[in-house]
XYZ file of C-alpha atoms in Angstrom:
700
model
C 42.391 24.652 -4.227
C 41.286 26.962 -7.022
C 39.900 25.745 -10.326
C 39.870 27.676 -13.602
C 36.564 27.916 -15.490
C 35.642 29.954 -18.559
C 33.370 32.972 -18.245
C 30.773 31.408 -20.535
C 30.603 28.369 -18.249
C 29.414 30.494 -15.321
C 25.881 30.695 -16.755
C 25.753 27.293 -18.437
C 27.793 24.381 -17.106
C 28.808 25.965 -13.800
C 25.984 28.411 -13.118
C 24.618 28.983 -9.595
C 23.016 25.764 -8.369
C 25.071 23.445 -10.602
C 27.297 20.634 -9.358
C 30.866 20.845 -10.622
C 33.125 17.782 -10.563
C 36.790 18.690 -10.252
C 39.820 16.534 -9.486
C 39.660 15.421 -5.845
C 36.354 17.104 -5.017
C 32.759 17.784 -6.028
C 31.311 21.243 -5.338
C 28.094 23.194 -5.785
C 28.299 26.688 -7.289
C 26.906 29.327 -4.919
C 24.675 32.287 -5.743
C 26.395 35.277 -7.292
C 25.283 37.666 -4.525
C 26.637 35.800 -1.488
C 29.168 38.082 0.277
C 32.848 37.236 -0.045
C 35.187 37.783 2.848
C 38.577 39.427 2.613
C 37.975 41.266 -0.655
C 40.016 44.422 -1.218
C 37.653 47.363 -1.647
C 38.147 50.626 -3.512
C 39.450 52.225 -0.328
C 42.272 49.698 -0.123
C 40.795 47.948 2.918
C 39.437 44.445 3.209
C 35.660 44.426 2.930
C 32.900 41.915 2.512
C 31.781 42.271 -1.097
C 28.689 41.063 -2.967
C 27.698 40.463 -6.609
C 30.510 38.031 -7.366
C 32.843 40.105 -5.219
C 32.548 43.404 -7.058
C 31.471 46.767 -5.658
C 27.851 47.378 -6.702
C 28.040 51.086 -7.455
C 31.011 50.964 -9.832
C 31.882 47.316 -10.461
C 34.217 46.338 -13.241
C 31.891 43.462 -14.103
C 28.685 45.536 -14.329
C 26.855 45.147 -17.674
C 24.431 47.926 -18.593
C 21.420 47.468 -20.863
C 18.334 49.460 -19.875
C 16.032 47.680 -22.303
C 16.754 44.178 -21.023
C 17.155 45.300 -17.402
C 13.569 46.569 -17.399
C 12.336 43.352 -19.001
C 13.941 41.305 -16.207
C 13.007 43.818 -13.495
C 16.601 44.395 -12.354
C 18.876 47.423 -12.275
C 21.728 45.886 -14.253
C 23.538 42.626 -14.970
C 26.882 41.348 -13.703
C 29.423 39.017 -15.238
C 31.601 36.641 -13.258
C 34.905 37.966 -11.872
C 37.966 37.060 -13.900
C 41.398 35.925 -12.779
C 42.757 39.473 -13.123
C 40.037 41.004 -10.918
C 41.692 43.737 -8.834
C 39.900 42.683 -5.669
C 40.631 38.955 -6.089
C 36.942 38.024 -6.223
C 36.007 34.453 -7.117
C 33.064 32.356 -8.174
C 32.277 30.771 -4.824
C 31.412 27.132 -4.269
C 30.644 24.756 -1.434
C 31.336 21.052 -1.069
C 28.493 18.905 -2.335
C 27.614 16.125 -1.781
C 28.427 16.537 1.903
C 28.718 12.777 2.347
C 32.185 11.384 1.605
C 33.212 7.759 1.367
C 36.450 6.028 2.321
C 37.566 4.072 -0.767
C 39.297 1.491 1.431
C 36.614 0.652 4.011
C 33.481 2.165 2.462
C 32.712 4.146 5.634
C 30.662 7.325 5.140
C 31.640 10.687 6.659
C 29.856 14.026 6.797
C 32.127 16.800 5.501
C 30.444 19.301 7.815
C 31.671 17.300 10.795
C 35.140 16.767 9.357
C 35.503 20.526 8.941
C 35.402 20.938 12.709
C 38.919 19.491 12.912
C 41.421 21.011 10.498
C 43.752 18.058 11.061
C 41.473 16.137 8.726
C 42.534 18.257 5.756
C 45.161 16.966 3.366
C 46.462 20.487 2.769
C 46.841 22.159 6.181
C 48.737 25.204 4.969
C 47.349 28.654 5.656
C 44.145 27.424 7.293
C 43.813 30.572 9.420
C 40.855 32.701 8.403
C 39.404 30.181 5.978
C 35.643 29.736 5.906
C 33.584 26.649 5.221
C 32.465 27.847 1.790
C 35.961 27.575 0.373
C 37.297 24.449 -1.286
C 40.417 22.534 -0.431
C 42.453 19.694 -1.845
C 40.510 17.087 0.091
C 40.315 15.029 3.265
C 42.413 12.104 4.375
C 40.403 9.114 5.476
C 40.471 9.012 9.307
C 41.130 5.285 9.007
C 43.678 5.355 6.172
C 45.743 8.543 6.038
C 47.171 7.585 2.671
C 43.711 7.449 1.082
C 41.576 10.483 0.255
C 37.842 10.497 0.841
C 35.680 10.610 -2.286
C 32.145 12.065 -2.714
C 29.303 9.553 -2.900
C 27.455 9.082 -6.148
C 23.889 9.401 -4.853
C 21.974 12.585 -4.066
C 18.305 13.601 -3.949
C 16.437 16.397 -5.744
C 12.865 17.557 -6.342
C 11.054 19.130 -9.260
C 10.794 22.207 -7.042
C 14.568 22.634 -7.247
C 15.543 21.355 -3.790
C 18.800 19.448 -3.517
C 20.253 17.399 -0.662
C 22.455 14.479 0.288
C 20.931 11.054 0.062
C 19.600 10.265 3.586
C 21.614 7.087 4.190
C 21.046 7.167 7.957
C 17.274 7.542 7.651
C 17.041 5.033 4.813
C 18.758 2.074 6.446
C 17.206 2.468 9.886
C 13.671 2.786 8.516
C 14.222 -0.314 6.364
C 15.482 -2.168 9.451
C 12.547 -0.810 11.503
C 15.083 0.705 13.930
C 13.363 4.091 14.097
C 15.018 5.041 17.400
C 18.471 4.768 15.799
C 17.832 7.510 13.240
C 20.162 10.448 13.821
C 22.108 8.790 16.647
C 25.461 8.866 14.846
C 25.819 5.199 13.986
C 28.637 4.277 11.603
C 27.490 3.712 8.023
C 29.303 1.766 5.292
C 28.735 1.310 1.568
C 30.013 -2.070 0.440
C 30.098 -3.755 -2.962
C 29.894 -7.477 -3.602
C 29.718 -9.667 -6.652
C 31.284 -9.190 -10.056
C 28.960 -6.437 -11.334
C 28.444 -2.848 -10.232
C 24.637 -3.019 -10.112
C 22.721 -1.484 -7.234
C 21.679 -4.960 -6.150
C 25.318 -5.678 -5.331
C 25.775 -2.477 -3.297
C 24.732 -2.722 0.337
C 24.427 -0.123 3.088
C 25.525 -1.313 6.511
C 24.946 0.254 9.940
C 27.169 -0.353 12.971
C 26.612 0.844 16.498
C 28.413 4.106 17.202
C 30.057 2.772 20.398
C 30.216 -1.014 20.273
C 30.743 -1.347 16.496
C 28.051 -4.043 16.530
C 26.426 -4.591 13.120
C 22.820 -3.422 13.362
C 21.937 -4.649 9.885
C 22.343 -3.968 6.176
C 20.126 -3.333 3.139
C 20.807 -3.225 -0.578
C 20.398 -0.069 -2.666
C 18.453 -1.972 -5.301
C 15.281 0.155 -4.968
C 16.637 3.636 -4.184
C 15.730 4.969 -7.653
C 12.092 3.972 -7.083
C 10.695 7.233 -5.706
C 7.546 5.822 -4.112
C 9.257 2.803 -2.592
C 12.109 4.887 -1.156
C 10.555 8.122 0.059
C 6.774 7.631 0.319
C 4.790 5.535 2.776
C 1.013 5.822 3.046
C 0.792 3.643 6.167
C 3.903 4.191 8.294
C 4.795 7.878 8.978
C 8.325 6.948 10.103
C 9.013 5.669 6.588
C 7.732 8.792 4.828
C 10.722 11.037 4.179
C 8.844 14.345 4.154
C 7.454 13.590 7.627
C 11.041 13.033 8.783
C 12.215 16.228 7.029
C 9.226 18.204 8.425
C 8.289 19.230 4.891
C 11.508 21.215 4.556
C 14.372 20.618 2.114
C 17.538 22.636 1.405
C 18.690 24.727 -1.516
C 22.468 24.585 -0.964
C 23.406 27.209 -3.585
C 22.071 29.828 -1.164
C 24.820 28.885 1.316
C 24.628 27.730 4.911
C 22.610 28.987 7.848
C 24.197 31.483 10.201
C 22.843 29.476 13.144
C 24.753 26.455 14.368
C 22.807 23.218 14.759
C 23.882 19.927 16.244
C 24.407 16.677 14.391
C 25.919 13.727 16.189
C 26.735 16.012 19.077
C 28.852 18.406 16.996
C 28.090 21.994 16.078
C 27.745 22.515 12.318
C 26.091 24.944 9.931
C 23.531 23.254 7.709
C 22.244 24.341 4.331
C 19.356 26.794 4.266
C 16.053 24.911 4.314
C 12.815 25.909 2.600
C 9.295 24.767 3.416
C 7.335 22.800 0.839
C 3.803 24.148 0.904
C 0.490 22.280 0.732
C 1.932 18.853 1.501
C -0.075 16.816 4.013
C 0.242 13.251 5.204
C -0.586 10.954 3.581
C 0.217 12.832 0.359
C -2.431 10.943 -1.612
C -4.756 7.972 -1.325
C -5.236 4.999 -3.587
C -8.552 6.519 -4.717
C -6.895 9.692 -6.004
C -6.476 10.252 -9.709
C -3.149 9.719 -11.437
C -2.974 13.474 -11.979
C -3.294 14.238 -8.252
C -0.800 11.521 -7.372
C 1.684 12.907 -9.882
C 1.229 16.440 -8.518
C 1.968 15.341 -4.958
C 4.916 13.123 -5.888
C 6.504 16.138 -7.603
C 6.986 17.596 -4.107
C 8.888 14.530 -2.898
C 12.584 14.001 -3.594
C 13.907 11.344 -5.904
C 17.313 9.709 -6.087
C 19.724 10.880 -8.784
C 23.362 10.381 -9.616
C 25.322 13.546 -8.906
C 26.355 13.787 -12.571
C 22.873 13.129 -13.975
C 21.892 15.143 -17.026
C 18.459 16.024 -15.610
C 19.892 17.571 -12.458
C 20.430 21.027 -13.942
C 18.704 22.830 -16.813
C 19.978 26.437 -17.029
C 17.534 29.055 -18.337
C 19.531 31.524 -20.418
C 17.887 34.287 -22.436
C 19.825 35.592 -25.421
C 19.132 39.237 -26.180
C 20.788 41.667 -28.572
C 22.147 44.869 -27.046
C 20.739 47.721 -29.150
C 21.874 51.347 -29.488
C 19.620 53.827 -27.700
C 18.304 55.496 -30.851
C 17.701 52.247 -32.728
C 14.179 51.612 -31.442
C 11.290 53.478 -29.785
C 10.306 52.317 -26.274
C 6.911 53.339 -24.892
C 8.638 55.172 -22.028
C 12.252 56.378 -21.737
C 14.056 53.422 -20.200
C 16.616 55.425 -18.264
C 13.753 57.234 -16.511
C 11.848 53.986 -15.848
C 14.884 52.382 -14.193
C 15.536 55.432 -12.020
C 11.845 55.801 -11.130
C 11.473 52.112 -10.184
C 14.483 52.436 -7.873
C 12.968 55.556 -6.305
C 9.618 53.791 -5.783
C 11.361 51.038 -3.807
C 12.934 53.616 -1.508
C 9.602 55.436 -1.043
C 7.620 52.412 0.122
C 7.987 53.336 3.828
C 6.706 56.869 3.214
C 3.609 55.947 1.205
C 0.377 55.520 3.158
C -1.702 54.354 0.224
C 0.354 52.459 -2.330
C -2.471 52.803 -4.865
C -2.434 56.614 -4.689
C -0.484 57.906 -7.687
C -0.517 61.455 -6.330
C 1.655 60.445 -3.378
C 4.339 59.147 -5.727
C 4.088 62.272 -7.891
C 4.497 64.425 -4.780
C 7.680 62.582 -3.792
C 8.941 62.804 -7.377
C 8.596 66.611 -7.310
C 10.213 66.782 -3.881
C 13.261 64.679 -4.797
C 13.609 65.574 -8.480
C 16.737 67.715 -8.102
C 18.437 65.002 -6.063
C 17.429 61.820 -7.879
C 16.678 62.822 -11.478
C 18.698 65.963 -12.196
C 21.262 64.176 -14.382
C 18.629 62.757 -16.760
C 17.825 64.737 -19.958
C 14.253 65.544 -18.843
C 12.814 68.525 -17.008
C 10.397 68.129 -14.106
C 7.275 68.479 -16.271
C 8.446 65.688 -18.592
C 9.309 63.509 -15.597
C 5.841 63.983 -14.109
C 4.249 63.137 -17.452
C 6.314 59.943 -17.741
C 5.480 58.972 -14.141
C 1.753 59.359 -14.761
C 1.989 57.242 -17.916
C 3.967 54.654 -15.958
C 1.099 54.178 -13.502
C -1.814 54.622 -15.895
C -0.546 52.355 -18.654
C -1.087 48.636 -18.585
C 1.902 46.482 -17.805
C 2.260 45.552 -21.448
C 2.533 49.208 -22.458
C 4.755 50.184 -19.539
C 7.673 47.973 -20.322
C 8.621 45.318 -22.820
C 7.981 42.117 -20.879
C 7.353 39.511 -23.560
C 9.846 37.783 -25.799
C 7.827 38.813 -28.828
C 7.970 42.499 -27.899
C 11.709 42.363 -27.284
C 12.276 40.645 -30.616
C 10.166 43.262 -32.402
C 12.424 46.015 -31.030
C 15.475 44.194 -32.369
C 13.780 43.590 -35.728
C 12.940 47.298 -36.098
C 16.437 48.354 -35.069
C 18.116 46.178 -37.711
C 16.028 47.852 -40.426
C 16.474 51.377 -39.077
C 18.624 53.365 -41.509
C 19.167 56.198 -39.018
C 20.878 54.228 -36.250
C 23.856 56.044 -34.784
C 25.738 54.068 -32.150
C 27.800 55.677 -29.397
C 31.344 54.723 -28.458
C 30.222 52.357 -25.707
C 27.617 50.662 -27.928
C 28.947 47.723 -29.928
C 26.750 48.053 -32.993
C 27.489 48.817 -36.650
C 25.209 47.905 -39.549
C 24.907 48.206 -43.322
C 21.500 47.708 -44.967
C 21.625 46.046 -48.399
C 18.833 46.013 -51.002
C 17.345 42.540 -51.386
C 16.977 43.032 -55.147
C 20.744 42.506 -55.454
C 20.420 38.916 -54.203
C 19.670 36.541 -57.053
C 17.801 33.438 -55.876
C 15.637 30.902 -57.655
C 12.645 32.663 -56.103
C 12.721 36.315 -57.156
C 11.919 39.116 -54.705
C 12.014 36.725 -51.734
C 14.585 38.817 -49.851
C 13.662 42.428 -49.102
C 16.782 43.433 -47.161
C 20.025 41.982 -45.879
C 21.643 43.770 -42.961
C 25.371 43.254 -42.541
C 26.140 43.655 -38.859
C 29.854 44.361 -38.596
C 29.398 44.799 -34.848
C 26.750 43.134 -32.735
C 26.684 42.368 -29.009
C 24.708 39.569 -27.464
C 23.823 39.382 -23.759
C 23.309 35.920 -22.309
C 21.214 36.481 -19.194
C 20.950 33.744 -16.565
C 17.345 33.787 -15.350
C 17.656 30.640 -13.242
C 17.369 26.903 -13.679
C 15.071 23.924 -13.232
C 15.680 20.389 -12.072
C 14.319 17.018 -13.222
C 12.499 18.578 -16.215
C 13.567 21.496 -18.417
C 11.474 24.635 -18.830
C 10.195 24.219 -22.344
C 8.523 27.581 -22.930
C 10.677 30.684 -22.945
C 7.696 33.029 -22.618
C 7.267 31.925 -18.997
C 10.415 33.718 -17.824
C 8.770 37.134 -18.211
C 5.597 36.160 -16.328
C 4.916 37.379 -12.801
C 3.836 34.766 -10.185
C 1.127 37.176 -9.008
C -0.504 37.281 -12.457
C -0.615 33.605 -13.404
C -2.710 30.796 -11.984
C -3.170 27.061 -12.162
C -0.649 24.808 -13.797
C 1.042 27.690 -15.541
C 1.880 29.124 -12.125
C 3.146 25.745 -10.934
C 5.444 25.539 -13.950
C 6.677 29.097 -13.368
C 7.458 28.307 -9.723
C 9.851 25.564 -10.825
C 12.269 28.264 -11.999
C 14.966 28.574 -9.320
C 16.213 32.117 -8.835
C 20.014 32.483 -8.737
C 19.802 35.251 -6.122
C 20.147 34.323 -2.456
C 18.337 37.516 -1.402
C 15.184 38.887 -3.020
C 16.552 42.409 -2.623
C 19.398 41.657 -5.034
C 18.821 43.807 -8.105
C 21.135 42.036 -10.536
C 21.263 38.836 -12.567
C 24.315 36.918 -13.835
C 25.156 37.619 -17.447
C 27.880 37.336 -20.046
C 28.332 39.478 -23.147
C 29.568 38.296 -26.519
C 30.815 40.719 -29.165
C 30.777 39.504 -32.723
C 29.277 39.953 -36.185
C 26.140 38.813 -37.948
C 23.845 38.681 -40.966
C 20.163 39.616 -40.742
C 17.825 38.651 -43.587
C 14.366 40.224 -44.009
C 11.962 38.262 -46.221
C 9.073 39.405 -48.399
C 5.846 39.284 -46.387
C 3.550 38.817 -49.377
C 5.434 35.794 -50.723
C 5.456 34.088 -47.308
C 1.778 34.852 -46.733
C 0.818 33.403 -50.108
C 2.855 30.251 -49.473
C 1.549 29.843 -45.916
C -2.088 29.926 -47.066
C -1.714 26.908 -49.375
C -3.980 24.042 -48.333
C -1.203 21.438 -48.430
C 1.093 23.625 -46.328
C -1.619 24.076 -43.697
C -2.263 20.333 -43.652
C 1.403 19.469 -43.080
C 1.895 22.193 -40.482
C -1.178 20.975 -38.569
C 0.750 17.845 -37.565
C 3.401 19.932 -35.806
C 0.841 22.338 -34.356
C -1.319 19.610 -32.816
C 1.656 17.814 -31.265
C 2.862 21.089 -29.764
C -0.592 22.058 -28.467
C -1.055 18.641 -26.854
C 2.251 18.949 -25.060
C 1.497 22.473 -23.834
C -1.956 21.361 -22.680
C -0.309 18.774 -20.417
C 1.204 21.729 -18.526
C -2.002 23.745 -18.554
C -0.561 26.252 -21.028
C -2.512 27.940 -23.779
C -1.769 27.213 -27.467
C 1.381 28.792 -28.883
C 0.496 31.997 -30.733
C 3.981 32.456 -32.187
C 4.243 29.040 -33.826
C 3.212 29.255 -37.472
C 4.136 27.479 -40.678
C 6.392 30.412 -41.594
C 8.246 30.009 -38.281
C 8.993 26.375 -39.162
C 10.085 27.504 -42.628
C 12.390 30.257 -41.338
C 13.808 28.073 -38.575
C 14.632 25.235 -40.967
C 16.112 27.671 -43.490
C 18.276 29.181 -40.770
C 19.656 25.749 -39.849
C 20.664 24.790 -43.357
C 22.229 28.233 -43.891
C 24.279 27.888 -40.693
C 25.496 24.483 -41.825
C 26.576 25.934 -45.179
C 28.048 29.134 -43.707
C 30.179 27.105 -41.319
C 31.782 25.545 -44.392
C 32.097 28.750 -46.400
C 33.273 31.261 -43.797
C 35.467 29.134 -41.551
C 33.410 29.330 -38.360
C 32.375 26.060 -36.740
C 28.618 25.532 -36.572
C 28.833 25.632 -32.770
C 30.326 29.146 -33.083
C 27.228 30.455 -34.869
C 23.815 31.146 -33.332
C 20.406 32.118 -34.640
C 17.400 34.182 -33.688
C 14.156 33.721 -35.618
C 11.953 36.801 -36.021
C 8.518 35.491 -36.881
C 5.305 37.394 -36.283
C 1.948 36.339 -34.883
C -1.490 37.891 -35.339
C -0.300 41.120 -33.687
C 2.905 41.417 -35.732
C 2.245 39.518 -38.991
C 4.982 41.331 -40.911
C 7.945 40.322 -38.722
C 9.738 37.730 -40.857
C 13.500 37.496 -40.567
C 16.553 35.469 -39.591
C 19.595 36.622 -37.646
C 22.713 34.466 -37.872
C 25.593 35.724 -35.765
C 28.773 34.648 -34.039
C 28.270 33.524 -30.459
C 31.760 32.736 -29.194
C 33.252 34.743 -26.360
C 36.784 34.748 -27.780
C 38.411 36.455 -30.761
C 36.849 33.947 -33.162
C 33.592 35.877 -32.944
C 35.008 38.978 -34.664
C 37.127 37.646 -37.495
C 34.955 39.257 -40.184
C 34.424 36.102 -42.201
C 30.694 35.898 -41.580
C 29.782 39.429 -42.702
C 31.788 38.951 -45.889
C 29.529 36.023 -46.828
C 26.535 38.335 -46.533
C 27.523 40.246 -49.654
C 25.170 39.646 -52.650
C 27.458 37.367 -54.659
C 28.488 35.196 -51.714
C 25.109 34.909 -49.961
C 23.292 33.987 -53.174
C 25.780 31.169 -53.650
C 25.364 30.036 -50.030
C 21.577 29.959 -50.481
C 21.833 27.900 -53.650
C 24.175 25.330 -52.089
C 22.155 25.093 -48.855
C 18.851 24.475 -50.662
C 20.545 21.962 -52.948
C 21.898 19.957 -49.998
C 18.525 20.137 -48.219
C 16.799 18.487 -51.182
C 18.189 15.108 -50.172
C 19.168 13.554 -46.843
C 21.069 10.306 -46.362
C 18.171 9.157 -44.167
C 15.568 9.744 -46.882
C 12.917 8.645 -47.553
C 12.384 7.911 -43.844
C 13.422 11.429 -42.840
C 11.309 13.462 -45.265
C 8.245 11.207 -45.403
C 7.542 11.349 -41.671
C 3.891 12.318 -41.128
C 3.403 11.765 -37.381
C 6.097 13.943 -35.825
C 9.425 12.963 -34.323
C 11.975 14.233 -31.868
C 11.183 15.726 -28.484
C 7.469 16.640 -28.260
C 7.007 15.266 -31.800
C 7.334 18.744 -33.345
C 9.807 17.880 -36.115
C 8.960 16.240 -39.421
C 11.626 16.133 -42.147
C 14.652 16.806 -39.926
C 17.418 14.662 -38.473
C 21.108 14.814 -37.559
C 22.044 14.074 -41.160
C 20.394 17.206 -42.559
C 18.976 19.906 -40.280
C 19.878 19.529 -36.627
C 22.533 21.801 -35.109
C 24.490 21.794 -31.848
C 21.936 22.841 -29.231
C 24.100 25.805 -28.248
C 23.471 27.203 -31.741
C 19.730 26.552 -32.024
C 17.366 29.064 -30.428
C 14.709 26.409 -29.789
C 16.481 23.196 -28.766
C 16.258 21.724 -32.288
C 12.451 21.858 -32.322
C 10.026 22.956 -35.090
C 12.041 21.836 -38.118
C 10.875 20.401 -41.437
C 12.696 20.255 -44.773
C 9.339 19.616 -46.400
C 8.487 23.286 -45.910
C 11.553 24.192 -48.001
C 11.719 21.665 -50.807
C 8.438 19.749 -50.519
C 7.948 16.042 -49.885
C 8.628 13.083 -52.137
C 4.926 12.691 -52.895
C 4.020 16.394 -52.916
C 6.985 18.609 -53.877
C 4.738 21.648 -54.374
C 4.516 22.160 -50.616
C 8.044 23.556 -50.478
C 8.659 27.277 -50.877
C 11.787 26.537 -52.955
C 10.418 23.548 -54.868
């Protein structure tokens, strides 16, 4: 049975690794590069296709952006196939949880065993040629043909991203001390008793596989207690990782090609991955809380399959820029082609540190590999030498700050000429035409009649979100300690390391970019009272980062808090003035650090994937008369909140990580799809001052 999902959902709600609940079934979304069978190729024949079912060389869903491709170390990006895809490609999924329950008797069944007999399927039409990764309407209960089996509520997951069915068989037989009965195929039942639906009233019962004799039952009262359920320092049989041999699956990578045996039947299990540096016992009672916490992070914990902390997608939003809008250190088209050539030369290179060997192969293959690029062989050699001799930071734009600086410079570039395939059109307005209470605050306003945003799916985390975007551009080989441990929590959407694409969606819309006067912001930021108020946010943020072993945030400054808060109140006012809903608008804050102190700007743009993103209403409000009025109304509304004085007088920090001061849902917070920083680093006090010290505010 097919289910319709929106393209934008394929990197958010239903990205690779996410559980999707549909009528009659629960499924897990598979990686985008798992081959699909029976796809019609360009030659008219049925082929096995990859990359969401599209041909890699000339796919209809290929998204090109050299700048961002280099940053993510891929060749290109791919969007999900649509319903009108010529080769009938789909977003693939697999049943998860694999344990189903009979609603009449409570008996548990493994879907991988039920699949061995197609008579178990409710819909038996056209079963020929189907594979186990497809979804169907459901299974009839073997005991009650009129009742469909339903997925169980309980699953297990780790902070390392692993995901699996709750081990009912192991759990009950270890609690009953019947270790020899584990994995013998005994019948399991989930039964409810009492008037409430608490775990204490849900029991798990085991019956002998042949005689139907009741072996015993236990309640599920403690299954959400990680240490009580999965860890045992004294009895190895009751330690789950000993039972699992320190291996747990990642089901979004699909099933193994090898057939294993469970309960005497041949099935294909999920691909398992070893958890490194985990010994038994995992810790001792003398160990520190920090060591205990580190080891427990490797153990699974029980979650509900619809839990909010089961899936945190990591999506980077980047603006697609015209080629001549910015100046990269090296031509990006050459870098992409050269990196691809290097990969193919690895088998021919004796010494991978010898640059001359690569230069030799470049000369030898230039006419074949590089002839269509606008560079002669001497230029290509020069670029190749710079590629190897430059530091990584100079080679490519890896950091978020560097990517944002390119966008900032492009917006202010008066000589940008976009090509037909580049969705970009801008008009630069003089800030002197914008009359605000604070004169000369705005240097330029750029009206972006056309702007394209790429939403790139880097991966996801489980249990805890990845709080720091700068981690996604780090290399595991170049980080150490707790920063490396945090980076390793990012789960890659690709089932094969050789896959040179990442999932992505593109959004075409319009926007307003505002460049502020550096001198005015610098003067305001250096006020003693401003520094004192900002220090509260800075210390709370530094303390939180220190708990992950991360260095202090160099980008976070008082001006960032100011610009971020100003952006929020402008979005709230623009959503009223221009007709867009606030959830249809997004922001990017361009705020410099010590290296780029003069990058101060706000981009507000449409972020919907439908026609609403290009109605033209937003750009119109960027004209001098309209935007000045929007500013005045936004600042006026920000001067008072219905939660004041509690909202504005906060001096200890509130919200997640304690990095907000004067901000709440009544004044500053936006839908999290609109905010570039999960509604963090906000304070109205930076705009209009506090009740006791109004001079702090830039607009006071």
